[in-house]
């Protein structure tokens, strides 16, 4: 597989003719179709994410988003087969959830889709001629119901679910308004059309049973439960004074179309066309309706939207606001730029914004708060992104110095895009169609081929302005050279070459017999390559103006041509469905396109990547050299044939355009790291062109604005001063008033205080009186209640006596009733026994009759069985023959099936082996890719390490050079010092012997120390074992205590229950039950077994063992303490010995130093005597030499002492490290630590 990868980064465009082509995913993200993608676009942050169409898709037809915003359904035609793909929007990236493609019914395309309110069902409407409505449970791919909505091949526009009911569906079309309900496994129509059929273009559910429907005659109908409830007409009147139209709503149901009288003559076709156009102007089409909480919004003709709100007192709607598409000042006819048909409308989930899509591939939006502000005047939409192309893009070009892309289109516009910031930089519309465009490498000029002329233009800061025109009509191809000093323009079958400095025609290249379709410059601009419909590919030499090489293939009409960076190989694509490599007038290689026509071609500037565009709208990327087999990456891109392709100068971005009017920018990657060029050394240019007149005008405006600002400052200062004076006066007045009010309030406060005191006195008196009155009333009430209680008690006693009497009477009545009941029972038993005797006699007679009939039945049965046996025997013989024949045939078929099974099993094995091989190869490929990635990372890391190591090597080389210098100096000193060292070694030998003896003594002491450490570790292990035993005994003691607590709680509960039983001591039966319950509760079978099985010897053995362990533990503790004391004394002894040794070493050092000084003094004295003996030598010489020799000797002595001190320091460090290692051994923690060798350090400092 190829290693060239292209990833879609940004899309500029919209596919207008897709049903429901606009929907909100959330408050900031919208979804719309563009090319062969569905784009998720964040309106605030301006990023895009893509949902690619199906492979080999011929374009999207309809969209639908589920009410819970989790799923998106897309209707497509894939290889002339209708399919519905459902994507899960919540996953990142969006993944396919279900694909509905295999149907039991005939379908050409799905023109409208809708999800149910709970998002479980999907309804789809097919186009004519079948016009079926299909109701799916889409997750199970189960068709619940299907029904034909129209039999007259009328167009159907929209289908939708009720917002609260999964079973109710609405379908609208030309003369079609039908409501269906799903019930009993079928869709049934619930309404019947009344009146004349209308062309219903759109509809929307306003509630569970209300639907608003719009027609092509500007009428709005409100249907409630399928019946018309309210209607209105939208009229567009145009006054002569004002060009803009004002919409009026007439609240009547009369038709606005006047039909001719029956006797009038027939109208001509021209008159009909004029009247139709006038009627369209008067009655705008309602092509889109969108509901919201206050009412609904609907399109009202070209470029207008009306908002309707529900009236509070009536079930009707009134027009509240008007929104228009704004005029485009860049258009060639600004007055007509707003006349766009609105195809789709959508409110955001919070109803803050309204967005619309038009038939000119434009997206507009408006915040609803702005519509409320602009009352009285119509509000205006704003572009949601940028003004987009509304027709096929015919030209595409890039430059070197700026990140710009220029496009031209059949919509008569030229647009300059920025592919880094994804913005539209410049935009201009013209009177004629633009066929081709090319950008100068500097990005300041452009050449555009129009239908009438070829124009070269300046790209100004805010305008595209032409400064030279060439008389070339219908120029279909033009291109600036790579250096920018020349440009080529195609005129039919002739190529004109112009200079971009003097704009003169320097040469004309003639030779093609057909139209030239593409031209390309080589890298150094010395050659030009062209191809045309005549099947010729020519290479032109510009210095001579003649053809250098040619390759003609009459059977192929070429579409595009390209040249490699080394100018050796020409690439061409055409109608013969191949990609050709041409060199030296011959075709080197042809690479098949696999049943697709290549329409565009581009080669990277590195020469390692080739990109081609197809007639299906897909992009293919492949590496160079071209593969022989089908080794390329194919990407879904456009919904039409690719017209132009370009790659940026740094090979970072691929740009493609197509007949669908979409421009796509792709990020290009080469996994081998070969195709990407080096990073830009110079950044993009930020200069722009500005004309002198514009600069002067802006300077003049700036001066005027500055003067105006100064004037406004003066006015503001004057007004501020006036306001300050007014405010100071007002403050004085307010303070005076405030002081007066304060004084008045103080006086009022004093008066109120006096009144309050009076009121308090009166209130206290009143409360005392009330309390007295309450006490008196309480006493009276208590007396009355006591009397009443006595009366009530007497009544209660009387009623109790009455109840006793009543009970006695009731018992008498019960006895009487029982006696009467027993008599009646006896009489009834006698009566029914007599009846039973009668029935028994009748039953015996019936049984006799039954026996007689059984005998007759058995005789008839025997006769019938004999007859049937004969017939069965005949049939048996007949069918046995048939069975033999069938068995023989079956045996033959079994043999054939056995052979077929063997063949099938062998084929199956081969398939499995091939599949396993494929999987293994795939696994190996994945592993190799992983290895490649890891190796790439390792290479990068090693490169960094090499750089770092180079730097370190340089530093080390410098250091080596410095050290070499020092080494040379030290070698000079070395020769002098060697002799001195020899003499000193002779003096040091006796001291070294003493040191060796001391070291041996230290080693013996260290061995003894190690022995003590081992003993310590053994004792610590014993201690840990004893601690573990002690912990185990503690845990056992805790368990026993817990058992004891549980037993105490059990005894306490038993005492409480026993106390409760004692309360029943007077009732033996209850007492017996309670004691049985106590036994069941507290005495269980397991407890009884335990009580019987407990042995006292075990407990005694346990106590004995525990006492033994405790005694052992105590003796071990004593031993540990004794051994610790012994170790402490040993450690102290060792420390003392170490200290004494260190003192001896220090004393030896001092003695050594003294001896050295003595030796030095003796040597100096000896030399002096020798020099005095020699009388021949002059007296001045010894005076001069003496200080120098002494200085040299002194220097040698100092260096030697430093070396000896350094050696002693190293020895001390080694001893310290040994001591630390001994201390860090686990388990060796002596009681007393060795003292730090501060004496050594002090001695070292003294020696230094």
mmCIF file of N, CA and C in Angstrom, residues 897-909:
data_model
loop_
_atom_site.group_PDB
_atom_site.id
_atom_site.type_symbol
_atom_site.label_atom_id
_atom_site.label_comp_id
_atom_site.label_asym_id
_atom_site.label_seq_id
_atom_site.Cartn_x
_atom_site.Cartn_y
_atom_site.Cartn_z
ATOM 1 N N UNK A 897 -24.091 -35.687 -4.074
ATOM 2 C CA UNK A 897 -23.886 -34.701 -2.986
ATOM 3 C C UNK A 897 -22.588 -34.960 -2.252
ATOM 4 N N UNK A 898 -22.224 -36.277 -2.086
ATOM 5 C CA UNK A 898 -20.942 -36.586 -1.427
ATOM 6 C C UNK A 898 -19.772 -36.004 -2.190
ATOM 7 N N UNK A 899 -19.841 -36.176 -3.554
ATOM 8 C CA UNK A 899 -18.762 -35.609 -4.386
ATOM 9 C C UNK A 899 -18.721 -34.097 -4.238
ATOM 10 N N UNK A 900 -19.932 -33.462 -4.276
ATOM 11 C CA UNK A 900 -20.009 -31.988 -4.153
ATOM 12 C C UNK A 900 -19.497 -31.535 -2.792
ATOM 13 N N UNK A 901 -19.822 -32.300 -1.745
ATOM 14 C CA UNK A 901 -19.352 -31.924 -0.409
ATOM 15 C C UNK A 901 -17.834 -31.963 -0.323
ATOM 16 N N UNK A 902 -17.253 -33.021 -0.919
ATOM 17 C CA UNK A 902 -15.784 -33.104 -0.909
ATOM 18 C C UNK A 902 -15.171 -31.900 -1.607
ATOM 19 N N UNK A 903 -15.747 -31.555 -2.784
ATOM 20 C CA UNK A 903 -15.251 -30.373 -3.500
ATOM 21 C C UNK A 903 -15.395 -29.121 -2.643
ATOM 22 N N UNK A 904 -16.583 -28.978 -2.027
ATOM 23 C CA UNK A 904 -16.856 -27.787 -1.201
ATOM 24 C C UNK A 904 -15.889 -27.713 -0.017
ATOM 25 N N UNK A 905 -15.643 -28.899 0.645
ATOM 26 C CA UNK A 905 -14.743 -28.895 1.812
ATOM 27 C C UNK A 905 -13.326 -28.532 1.393
ATOM 28 N N UNK A 906 -12.896 -29.056 0.220
ATOM 29 C CA UNK A 906 -11.539 -28.713 -0.250
ATOM 30 C C UNK A 906 -11.432 -27.223 -0.551
ATOM 31 N N UNK A 907 -12.485 -26.693 -1.225
ATOM 32 C CA UNK A 907 -12.495 -25.244 -1.502
ATOM 33 C C UNK A 907 -12.519 -24.438 -0.210
ATOM 34 N N UNK A 908 -13.327 -24.910 0.749
ATOM 35 C CA UNK A 908 -13.426 -24.201 2.027
ATOM 36 C C UNK A 908 -12.069 -24.168 2.731
ATOM 37 N N UNK A 909 -11.366 -25.315 2.674
ATOM 38 C CA UNK A 909 -10.033 -25.360 3.293
ATOM 39 C C UNK A 909 -9.075 -24.376 2.620
#
